[in-house]
Backbone as ProteinMPNN parsed JSONL, in Angstrom:
{"seq_chain_A": "MLRVVIDPAVPDKASLDNEIARLRGLDVGALRARWHTLFRRRAPPCLPRHLLFRILAYRLQADRLGELDADSRRLLDRIGSGSAEGIDRLVADFKRPRTMRSGTLLTREWDGHLQQVMVLADGFSWNGKTYPSLSKVAFAMTGTRWSGPRFFGIDKSSSEVQP", "coords_chain_A": {"N_chain_A": [[-17.361, -0.8, 12.039], [-17.523, 2.517, 10.981], [-17.81, 3.343, 7.613], [-16.124, 5.58, 5.664], [-16.033, 7.923, 3.053], [-13.859, 9.955, 1.253], [-14.658, 13.044, 0.027], [-15.575, 13.432, -3.489], [-14.863, 10.558, -5.567], [-11.427, 10.027, -6.208], [-10.166, 10.836, -9.316], [-7.772, 10.053, -10.718], [-4.307, 8.877, -10.482], [-2.539, 11.059, -10.319], [-4.152, 13.051, -9.217], [-4.639, 11.9, -6.74], [-2.035, 11.879, -5.669], [-1.632, 14.658, -5.557], [-3.601, 15.425, -3.706], [-2.704, 14.131, -1.387], [-0.284, 15.443, -1.103], [-1.261, 18.001, -0.537], [-2.407, 17.49, 1.967], [-0.074, 16.938, 3.388], [1.03, 19.444, 3.665], [-0.563, 20.731, 5.52], [-1.189, 22.215, 8.747], [-1.423, 21.072, 12.194], [-3.918, 21.898, 13.211], [-5.471, 22.298, 10.897], [-5.402, 19.699, 9.87], [-6.862, 18.395, 11.863], [-9.326, 19.639, 11.471], [-9.914, 18.689, 8.928], [-10.112, 15.982, 9.522], [-12.395, 16.035, 11.155], [-14.332, 16.798, 9.284], [-14.189, 14.634, 7.559], [-14.582, 12.218, 9.129], [-16.731, 12.915, 10.676], [-16.566, 13.485, 13.366], [-14.648, 14.566, 16.192], [-11.075, 14.58, 16.046], [-9.069, 12.283, 17.883], [-7.624, 13.708, 20.747], [-5.069, 12.977, 21.512], [-3.637, 12.249, 19.292], [-0.778, 12.85, 17.408], [0.484, 15.189, 14.906], [1.791, 13.776, 12.779], [0.556, 11.249, 12.822], [-2.137, 11.905, 12.411], [-1.94, 12.883, 9.791], [-1.076, 10.52, 8.463], [-3.207, 8.721, 8.834], [-5.321, 10.06, 7.553], [-4.224, 10.184, 4.956], [-4.059, 7.441, 4.401], [-6.802, 6.85, 4.341], [-7.585, 8.273, 2.05], [-6.103, 6.877, 0.078], [-7.137, 4.269, 0.402], [-9.805, 4.67, -0.302], [-9.482, 5.274, -2.986], [-7.847, 3.241, -4.081], [-8.617, 0.888, -2.911], [-9.378, -1.26, -0.106], [-7.519, -3.16, 2.418], [-7.21, -6.71, 1.93], [-9.385, -9.303, 3.214], [-7.978, -11.351, 4.605], [-5.577, -10.084, 5.33], [-6.528, -8.003, 6.982], [-7.684, -9.526, 9.044], [-5.415, -10.829, 10.083], [-3.899, -8.6, 10.985], [-5.697, -7.539, 12.882], [-5.718, -9.614, 14.724], [-3.04, -9.666, 15.571], [-2.859, -7.07, 16.599], [-4.584, -7.23, 18.746], [-3.16, -8.412, 20.696], [-3.246, -11.047, 21.193], [-1.427, -13.833, 21.157], [-1.929, -16.348, 20.497], [-1.967, -18.765, 18.056], [-0.829, -17.089, 16.168], [1.556, -17.642, 14.772], [0.73, -19.646, 13.007], [-1.166, -18.242, 11.523], [0.469, -16.281, 10.317], [2.151, -17.929, 8.81], [0.266, -19.037, 7.042], [-0.473, -16.715, 5.754], [1.875, -16.003, 4.462], [2.121, -17.991, 2.629], [2.954, -19.123, -0.611], [1.315, -17.727, -3.39], [-0.334, -17.969, -6.488], [-0.076, -15.505, -8.99], [-2.664, -13.702, -10.429], [-3.708, -12.736, -13.72], [-3.814, -9.299, -14.358], [-3.177, -8.451, -11.843], [-1.624, -5.901, -9.995], [1.584, -4.96, -9.346], [3.526, -3.06, -7.137], [6.317, -0.934, -6.514], [8.615, 1.125, -4.933], [11.24, 2.726, -6.463], [14.304, 4.269, -6.74], [13.237, 6.693, -5.925], [10.838, 6.876, -7.285], [7.547, 5.682, -7.903], [7.03, 2.524, -9.084], [5.128, 0.535, -11.29], [3.957, -2.662, -12.078], [2.229, -4.735, -14.232], [0.632, -7.842, -14.028], [0.443, -10.183, -16.555], [-1.164, -12.616, -18.711], [0.805, -13.806, -20.215], [3.235, -12.909, -19.21], [4.842, -9.995, -17.872], [4.025, -6.583, -17.638], [5.652, -3.523, -17.998], [6.151, -0.105, -18.12], [5.051, 0.012, -20.731], [6.169, -2.136, -22.071], [6.494, -5.668, -22.558], [7.636, -8.256, -20.464], [9.206, -11.44, -19.951], [9.604, -12.395, -17.354], [9.549, -11.549, -13.827], [12.075, -11.044, -12.873], [13.42, -10.118, -15.128], [12.088, -7.711, -15.458], [12.861, -6.393, -13.104], [15.59, -6.198, -13.614], [15.573, -4.537, -15.898], [14.566, -2.261, -14.729], [16.434, -1.552, -12.735], [19.025, -2.068, -13.619], [20.643, -3.933, -12.517], [21.114, -7.363, -11.533], [18.427, -9.089, -10.124], [16.413, -11.147, -7.988], [13.301, -11.365, -9.185], [10.743, -11.857, -7.814], [11.656, -11.452, -5.188], [12.581, -8.798, -5.29], [10.17, -7.425, -5.656], [8.968, -8.052, -3.298], [7.451, -10.375, -2.936], [8.418, -12.851, -2.54], [8.434, -15.548, -0.448], [10.614, -16.245, 1.101], [12.063, -13.996, 1.58], [12.545, -11.552, 3.981], [12.822, -8.879, 3.932], [13.058, -6.339, 1.526], [15.725, -5.081, -0.271], [16.605, -1.65, -0.795]], "CA_chain_A": [[-16.685, 0.465, 11.901], [-18.157, 3.398, 10.02], [-17.083, 3.485, 6.35], [-16.143, 6.982, 5.277], [-15.439, 8.189, 1.756], [-13.39, 11.331, 1.164], [-15.146, 13.825, -1.098], [-15.843, 12.56, -4.627], [-13.782, 9.628, -5.842], [-10.274, 10.64, -6.848], [-10.224, 10.272, -10.657], [-6.542, 9.442, -11.211], [-3.191, 8.841, -9.553], [-1.989, 12.408, -10.138], [-5.032, 13.736, -8.268], [-4.387, 11.298, -5.427], [-0.748, 12.416, -5.213], [-1.827, 16.073, -5.225], [-4.388, 15.515, -2.47], [-1.825, 13.745, -0.28], [0.672, 16.549, -0.95], [-1.972, 19.073, 0.172], [-2.495, 17.085, 3.374], [1.255, 17.04, 3.983], [1.298, 20.839, 3.949], [-1.47, 21.282, 6.529], [-0.758, 22.173, 10.139], [-2.219, 20.148, 13.0], [-5.294, 22.396, 13.307], [-6.148, 22.025, 9.626], [-5.59, 18.243, 9.79], [-7.979, 18.059, 12.759], [-10.556, 20.091, 10.804], [-10.168, 17.737, 7.839], [-10.563, 14.765, 10.206], [-13.775, 16.26, 11.585], [-15.148, 16.764, 8.067], [-14.141, 13.29, 6.998], [-15.125, 11.182, 10.005], [-17.888, 13.477, 11.353], [-16.292, 13.537, 14.799], [-13.351, 15.174, 16.469], [-9.906, 13.702, 16.091], [-8.612, 12.047, 19.253], [-6.671, 14.766, 21.092], [-3.726, 12.443, 21.737], [-2.96, 11.953, 18.029], [0.113, 13.908, 16.919], [0.313, 15.594, 13.519], [2.209, 12.752, 11.818], [-0.449, 10.186, 12.768], [-3.314, 12.469, 11.741], [-1.634, 12.883, 8.359], [-1.008, 9.156, 7.925], [-4.544, 8.131, 8.818], [-6.062, 10.718, 6.474], [-3.646, 9.745, 3.681], [-4.502, 6.065, 4.198], [-8.201, 6.852, 3.94], [-7.602, 8.687, 0.642], [-5.615, 5.774, -0.743], [-8.073, 3.144, 0.482], [-10.984, 5.011, -1.095], [-9.129, 5.284, -4.405], [-7.198, 2.014, -4.538], [-9.219, -0.275, -2.274], [-8.968, -1.613, 1.258], [-6.779, -4.4, 2.584], [-8.057, -7.883, 1.789], [-9.903, -9.822, 4.489], [-6.932, -12.097, 5.31], [-4.643, -9.112, 5.918], [-7.218, -7.338, 8.101], [-7.833, -10.496, 10.122], [-4.096, -11.013, 10.675], [-3.548, -7.389, 11.725], [-6.571, -7.462, 14.055], [-5.269, -10.628, 15.678], [-1.768, -9.2, 16.121], [-3.138, -5.861, 17.37], [-5.316, -7.542, 19.975], [-2.219, -8.926, 21.693], [-3.437, -12.483, 21.329], [-0.351, -14.526, 20.455], [-2.41, -17.685, 20.183], [-2.194, -19.064, 16.649], [-0.252, -16.078, 15.277], [2.536, -18.276, 13.884], [-0.008, -20.336, 11.945], [-1.743, -17.218, 10.661], [1.534, -15.676, 9.521], [2.569, -18.932, 7.834], [-0.77, -19.089, 6.008], [-0.437, -15.455, 5.017], [3.073, -15.983, 3.624], [2.086, -19.09, 1.684], [3.022, -18.597, -1.964], [0.071, -17.744, -4.152], [-0.107, -17.622, -7.885], [-0.59, -14.179, -9.318], [-3.61, -13.717, -11.535], [-3.601, -11.657, -14.691], [-4.459, -8.08, -13.894], [-2.607, -8.039, -10.567], [-0.707, -4.778, -10.131], [2.661, -4.96, -8.364], [4.117, -1.735, -7.025], [7.576, -0.869, -5.791], [9.298, 2.399, -5.08], [12.629, 2.551, -6.846], [14.993, 5.502, -7.106], [12.367, 7.827, -5.64], [9.643, 6.863, -8.122], [6.694, 4.508, -7.753], [7.018, 1.699, -10.294], [3.989, -0.383, -11.305], [4.084, -3.758, -13.026], [0.962, -5.461, -14.379], [0.765, -9.261, -14.335], [-0.301, -10.572, -17.753], [-1.23, -14.069, -18.886], [2.037, -14.276, -20.848], [4.404, -12.22, -18.687], [4.667, -8.832, -17.021], [4.106, -5.34, -18.4], [6.2, -2.371, -17.287], [6.47, 1.011, -19.019], [4.62, -0.256, -22.091], [6.88, -3.266, -22.658], [6.195, -6.941, -21.905], [8.81, -9.025, -20.077], [8.81, -12.821, -19.651], [9.702, -12.706, -15.933], [9.734, -10.417, -12.923], [13.504, -10.769, -12.777], [13.763, -9.279, -16.284], [11.555, -6.385, -15.161], [13.726, -5.809, -12.084], [16.846, -5.848, -14.274], [15.318, -3.362, -16.746], [14.294, -1.133, -13.849], [17.561, -1.18, -11.885], [20.318, -2.278, -14.264], [21.363, -4.997, -11.81], [20.348, -8.617, -11.477], [17.646, -9.308, -8.908], [15.302, -12.089, -8.017], [12.115, -10.529, -9.372], [9.806, -11.957, -6.688], [12.242, -10.843, -3.993], [12.607, -7.357, -5.518], [8.822, -6.902, -5.46], [8.496, -8.407, -1.969], [6.462, -11.461, -2.94], [9.13, -14.091, -2.279], [8.187, -15.848, 0.955], [11.849, -16.417, 1.858], [12.69, -12.695, 1.881], [11.834, -10.82, 5.026], [12.919, -7.476, 3.618], [13.585, -6.065, 0.191], [16.742, -4.038, -0.226], [16.307, -0.529, -1.685]], "C_chain_A": [[-17.362, 1.257, 10.787], [-17.276, 3.564, 8.797], [-17.238, 4.909, 5.872], [-15.468, 7.128, 3.923], [-15.069, 9.658, 1.701], [-13.927, 11.954, -0.112], [-15.563, 12.919, -2.26], [-14.645, 11.645, -4.862], [-12.661, 10.352, -6.581], [-10.128, 10.021, -8.235], [-8.945, 9.625, -11.158], [-5.428, 9.558, -10.186], [-2.603, 10.223, -9.295], [-2.832, 13.195, -9.136], [-4.82, 13.208, -6.855], [-3.079, 11.834, -4.859], [-0.886, 13.873, -4.795], [-2.576, 16.241, -3.914], [-3.535, 15.157, -1.253], [-0.784, 14.837, -0.041], [0.02, 17.727, -0.224], [-2.091, 18.749, 1.657], [-1.16, 17.286, 4.075], [1.574, 18.473, 4.39], [0.43, 21.46, 5.03], [-0.855, 21.226, 7.925], [-1.719, 21.284, 10.928], [-3.677, 20.595, 13.117], [-6.092, 22.097, 12.046], [-6.371, 20.526, 9.43], [-6.747, 17.796, 10.683], [-9.314, 18.482, 12.145], [-10.919, 19.126, 9.677], [-10.683, 16.419, 8.397], [-12.045, 14.892, 10.573], [-14.725, 16.206, 10.39], [-15.282, 15.336, 7.545], [-14.87, 12.252, 7.834], [-16.349, 11.628, 10.801], [-17.792, 13.374, 12.884], [-14.907, 14.137, 14.981], [-12.245, 14.133, 16.447], [-9.526, 13.465, 17.544], [-7.515, 13.054, 19.611], [-5.234, 14.274, 21.268], [-2.961, 12.18, 20.438], [-2.071, 13.115, 17.596], [-0.089, 14.131, 15.416], [0.664, 14.463, 12.546], [1.208, 11.594, 11.726], [-1.745, 10.668, 12.128], [-3.117, 12.431, 10.234], [-1.699, 11.469, 7.783], [-2.383, 8.503, 7.851], [-5.387, 8.744, 7.699], [-5.542, 10.288, 5.11], [-4.053, 8.303, 3.378], [-5.949, 6.03, 3.7], [-8.355, 7.263, 2.469], [-7.2, 7.529, -0.267], [-6.582, 4.6, -0.746], [-9.322, 3.426, -0.333], [-10.692, 4.91, -2.59], [-8.677, 3.914, -4.889], [-7.779, 0.746, -3.935], [-8.606, -0.568, -0.912], [-8.048, -2.833, 1.243], [-7.733, -5.574, 2.399], [-8.404, -8.437, 3.169], [-8.835, -10.565, 5.283], [-5.959, -11.145, 6.009], [-5.27, -8.42, 7.113], [-7.329, -8.273, 9.299], [-6.497, -10.71, 10.835], [-3.702, -9.8, 11.509], [-4.413, -7.218, 12.974], [-6.094, -8.431, 15.134], [-3.978, -10.191, 16.364], [-2.004, -7.999, 17.038], [-3.855, -6.125, 18.673], [-4.395, -8.079, 21.065], [-2.356, -10.415, 21.913], [-2.387, -13.202, 20.499], [-0.794, -15.912, 19.997], [-2.669, -17.84, 18.68], [-1.583, -18.068, 15.676], [0.719, -16.717, 14.296], [1.845, -18.978, 12.719], [-0.605, -19.333, 10.967], [-0.702, -16.582, 9.751], [2.007, -16.657, 8.455], [1.557, -19.039, 6.703], [-0.725, -17.849, 5.132], [0.737, -15.424, 4.051], [3.083, -17.088, 2.572], [2.107, -18.542, 0.258], [1.687, -18.751, -2.679], [0.402, -17.408, -5.586], [-0.729, -16.262, -8.145], [-1.497, -14.296, -10.535], [-3.349, -12.559, -12.473], [-4.394, -10.463, -14.185], [-3.952, -7.602, -12.55], [-1.587, -6.931, -10.817], [0.305, -4.823, -8.989], [3.266, -3.567, -8.328], [5.375, -1.804, -6.186], [8.147, 0.524, -6.001], [10.752, 2.111, -5.408], [13.197, 3.884, -7.307], [14.076, 6.717, -6.97], [11.097, 7.883, -6.462], [8.856, 5.58, -7.882], [6.629, 3.777, -9.082], [5.85, 0.725, -10.191], [4.163, -1.396, -12.423], [2.76, -4.512, -13.046], [1.258, -6.914, -14.74], [-0.14, -9.571, -15.526], [-0.333, -12.092, -17.838], [0.092, -14.612, -19.417], [3.29, -13.548, -20.359], [4.031, -11.048, -17.791], [4.863, -7.575, -17.855], [4.62, -4.229, -17.498], [6.611, -1.333, -18.317], [6.168, 0.692, -20.484], [5.311, -1.418, -22.776], [6.559, -4.525, -21.867], [7.491, -7.718, -21.673], [8.363, -10.431, -19.706], [8.845, -13.17, -18.16], [9.847, -11.431, -15.112], [11.21, -10.058, -12.777], [13.969, -9.892, -13.929], [13.256, -7.849, -16.073], [12.469, -5.682, -14.153], [15.066, -5.388, -12.697], [16.679, -4.595, -15.139], [15.156, -2.105, -15.893], [15.563, -0.623, -13.173], [18.92, -1.25, -12.561], [21.176, -3.306, -13.56], [20.475, -6.222, -11.706], [19.716, -8.797, -10.105], [16.796, -10.561, -9.091], [14.056, -11.222, -8.114], [11.126, -10.619, -8.226], [10.364, -11.318, -5.412], [12.244, -9.321, -4.113], [11.238, -6.739, -5.25], [8.198, -7.342, -4.142], [7.459, -9.507, -1.93], [7.105, -12.823, -2.757], [9.005, -14.397, -0.803], [9.47, -15.999, 1.764], [12.506, -15.09, 2.202], [11.883, -11.963, 2.93], [11.839, -9.333, 4.725], [13.492, -7.325, 2.229], [14.57, -4.919, 0.31], [16.355, -2.906, -1.158], [17.274, -0.472, -2.849]], "O_chain_A": [[-17.73, 0.691, 9.758], [-16.099, 3.898, 8.933], [-18.355, 5.394, 5.694], [-14.43, 6.511, 3.68], [-15.874, 10.516, 2.062], [-13.68, 11.449, -1.207], [-15.876, 11.75, -2.037], [-13.54, 11.933, -4.403], [-12.907, 11.178, -7.461], [-9.978, 8.804, -8.343], [-9.025, 8.705, -11.972], [-5.564, 10.234, -9.167], [-2.21, 10.527, -8.169], [-2.291, 13.921, -8.302], [-4.822, 13.974, -5.891], [-3.021, 12.205, -3.687], [-0.315, 14.282, -3.784], [-2.23, 17.098, -3.102], [-3.633, 15.805, -0.21], [-0.44, 15.123, 1.106], [0.658, 18.379, 0.603], [-1.902, 19.62, 2.506], [-1.112, 17.748, 5.215], [2.306, 18.695, 5.354], [0.661, 22.604, 5.422], [-0.099, 20.309, 8.246], [-2.713, 20.801, 10.385], [-4.578, 19.757, 13.121], [-7.252, 21.691, 12.118], [-7.399, 20.116, 8.891], [-7.524, 16.92, 10.304], [-10.314, 17.776, 12.277], [-12.088, 18.788, 9.493], [-11.582, 15.805, 7.822], [-12.84, 13.983, 10.334], [-15.807, 15.626, 10.483], [-16.362, 14.904, 7.142], [-15.683, 11.489, 7.312], [-16.945, 10.826, 11.521], [-18.79, 13.201, 13.583], [-14.108, 14.205, 14.047], [-12.453, 12.968, 16.784], [-9.654, 14.376, 18.363], [-6.569, 13.228, 18.842], [-4.291, 15.061, 21.185], [-1.759, 11.915, 20.478], [-2.55, 14.238, 17.433], [-0.759, 13.343, 14.748], [-0.077, 14.215, 11.594], [1.035, 11.019, 10.652], [-2.384, 9.923, 11.385], [-4.001, 12.005, 9.489], [-2.307, 11.249, 6.736], [-2.679, 7.799, 6.886], [-6.085, 8.028, 6.982], [-6.333, 10.051, 4.198], [-4.358, 7.973, 2.232], [-6.285, 5.292, 2.774], [-9.152, 6.678, 1.735], [-7.873, 7.239, -1.256], [-6.821, 3.998, -1.793], [-9.851, 2.527, -0.988], [-11.555, 4.506, -3.369], [-9.066, 3.471, -5.97], [-7.473, -0.355, -4.393], [-7.478, -0.177, -0.615], [-7.828, -3.454, 0.203], [-8.926, -5.455, 2.677], [-7.781, -8.075, 4.167], [-8.778, -10.435, 6.506], [-5.568, -11.382, 7.151], [-4.622, -8.262, 8.148], [-7.097, -7.863, 10.437], [-6.457, -10.767, 12.064], [-3.219, -9.957, 12.631], [-3.912, -6.795, 14.016], [-6.075, -8.093, 16.318], [-3.834, -10.325, 17.579], [-1.425, -7.916, 18.121], [-3.751, -5.334, 19.61], [-4.797, -8.189, 22.223], [-1.647, -10.986, 22.743], [-2.448, -13.184, 19.27], [-0.112, -16.563, 19.205], [-3.494, -17.126, 18.109], [-1.796, -18.186, 14.47], [0.714, -16.378, 13.113], [2.314, -18.916, 11.582], [-0.565, -19.529, 9.752], [-0.949, -16.367, 8.564], [2.242, -16.261, 7.314], [1.936, -19.123, 5.535], [-0.915, -17.925, 3.919], [0.623, -14.887, 2.949], [3.966, -17.115, 1.714], [1.37, -17.608, -0.058], [1.024, -19.784, -2.576], [1.325, -16.639, -5.855], [-1.773, -15.92, -7.589], [-1.137, -14.91, -11.539], [-2.828, -11.521, -12.064], [-5.496, -10.604, -13.657], [-4.248, -6.48, -12.141], [-0.783, -7.018, -11.744], [-0.062, -4.735, -7.817], [3.493, -2.959, -9.374], [5.49, -2.62, -5.272], [8.16, 1.037, -7.12], [11.416, 1.343, -4.711], [12.623, 4.545, -8.172], [14.124, 7.643, -7.779], [10.341, 8.848, -6.352], [9.441, 4.515, -7.681], [6.219, 4.35, -10.092], [5.608, 0.153, -9.128], [4.474, -1.043, -13.561], [2.235, -4.884, -11.996], [2.042, -7.185, -15.65], [-1.332, -9.264, -15.511], [0.393, -12.774, -17.115], [0.466, -15.745, -19.112], [4.313, -13.574, -21.042], [3.046, -11.094, -17.054], [5.77, -7.513, -18.686], [4.114, -4.012, -16.397], [7.328, -1.639, -19.269], [6.937, 1.057, -21.373], [5.065, -1.665, -23.956], [6.373, -4.469, -20.651], [8.332, -7.825, -22.565], [7.256, -10.609, -19.198], [8.197, -14.127, -17.736], [10.217, -10.377, -15.63], [11.55, -8.892, -12.58], [14.816, -9.019, -13.74], [13.92, -6.889, -16.466], [12.811, -4.513, -14.331], [15.613, -4.344, -12.341], [17.528, -3.704, -15.122], [15.565, -1.017, -16.297], [15.758, 0.586, -13.045], [19.863, -0.58, -12.14], [22.319, -3.534, -13.957], [19.25, -6.133, -11.781], [20.375, -8.674, -9.072], [16.504, -10.973, -10.213], [13.786, -10.425, -7.215], [10.698, -9.59, -7.702], [9.617, -10.712, -4.644], [11.941, -8.625, -3.144], [11.15, -5.651, -4.681], [7.031, -7.046, -3.882], [6.665, -9.575, -0.991], [6.42, -13.844, -2.811], [9.425, -13.591, 0.027], [9.434, -15.895, 2.99], [13.414, -15.053, 3.032], [10.675, -11.778, 2.78], [10.972, -8.598, 5.198], [14.334, -8.121, 1.813], [14.271, -3.897, 0.929], [15.816, -3.171, -2.232], [17.167, 0.413, -3.698]]}, "name": "protein", "num_of_chains": 1, "seq": "MLRVVIDPAVPDKASLDNEIARLRGLDVGALRARWHTLFRRRAPPCLPRHLLFRILAYRLQADRLGELDADSRRLLDRIGSGSAEGIDRLVADFKRPRTMRSGTLLTREWDGHLQQVMVLADGFSWNGKTYPSLSKVAFAMTGTRWSGPRFFGIDKSSSEVQP"}
């Protein structure tokens, strides 16, 4: 697949948010023009406005924040191909608990705002303060007691995180 980069690299999160907001305001004709500029080919005529927007927004985010890891892409390709063979094993492997390395950034939307937590060697950093556990971060963020891993969607036993 052809790798496409949108304009110059987006320097910060505010710029990324602004660019996505600009995309959101474009009509279907302008989104198709942006697609043509970006991918150097016409947008498929069957794509409605909401899908054009989402694909372009994904490309912006992927260029700025990075692509999906290889395991995630492989799982999605397998599921998308309609081949059910071995899917249960792949999903089980994908959900297997993994230790988080220092520097990992966890994100969660809460109360209409994107919250980011950095994994440290000795805890978790959120809003300039260090917490000993993800549950303490979730409590500081929401004011209610949560399982931290479940709140951030990394607990393998939770299928969905409540808003």
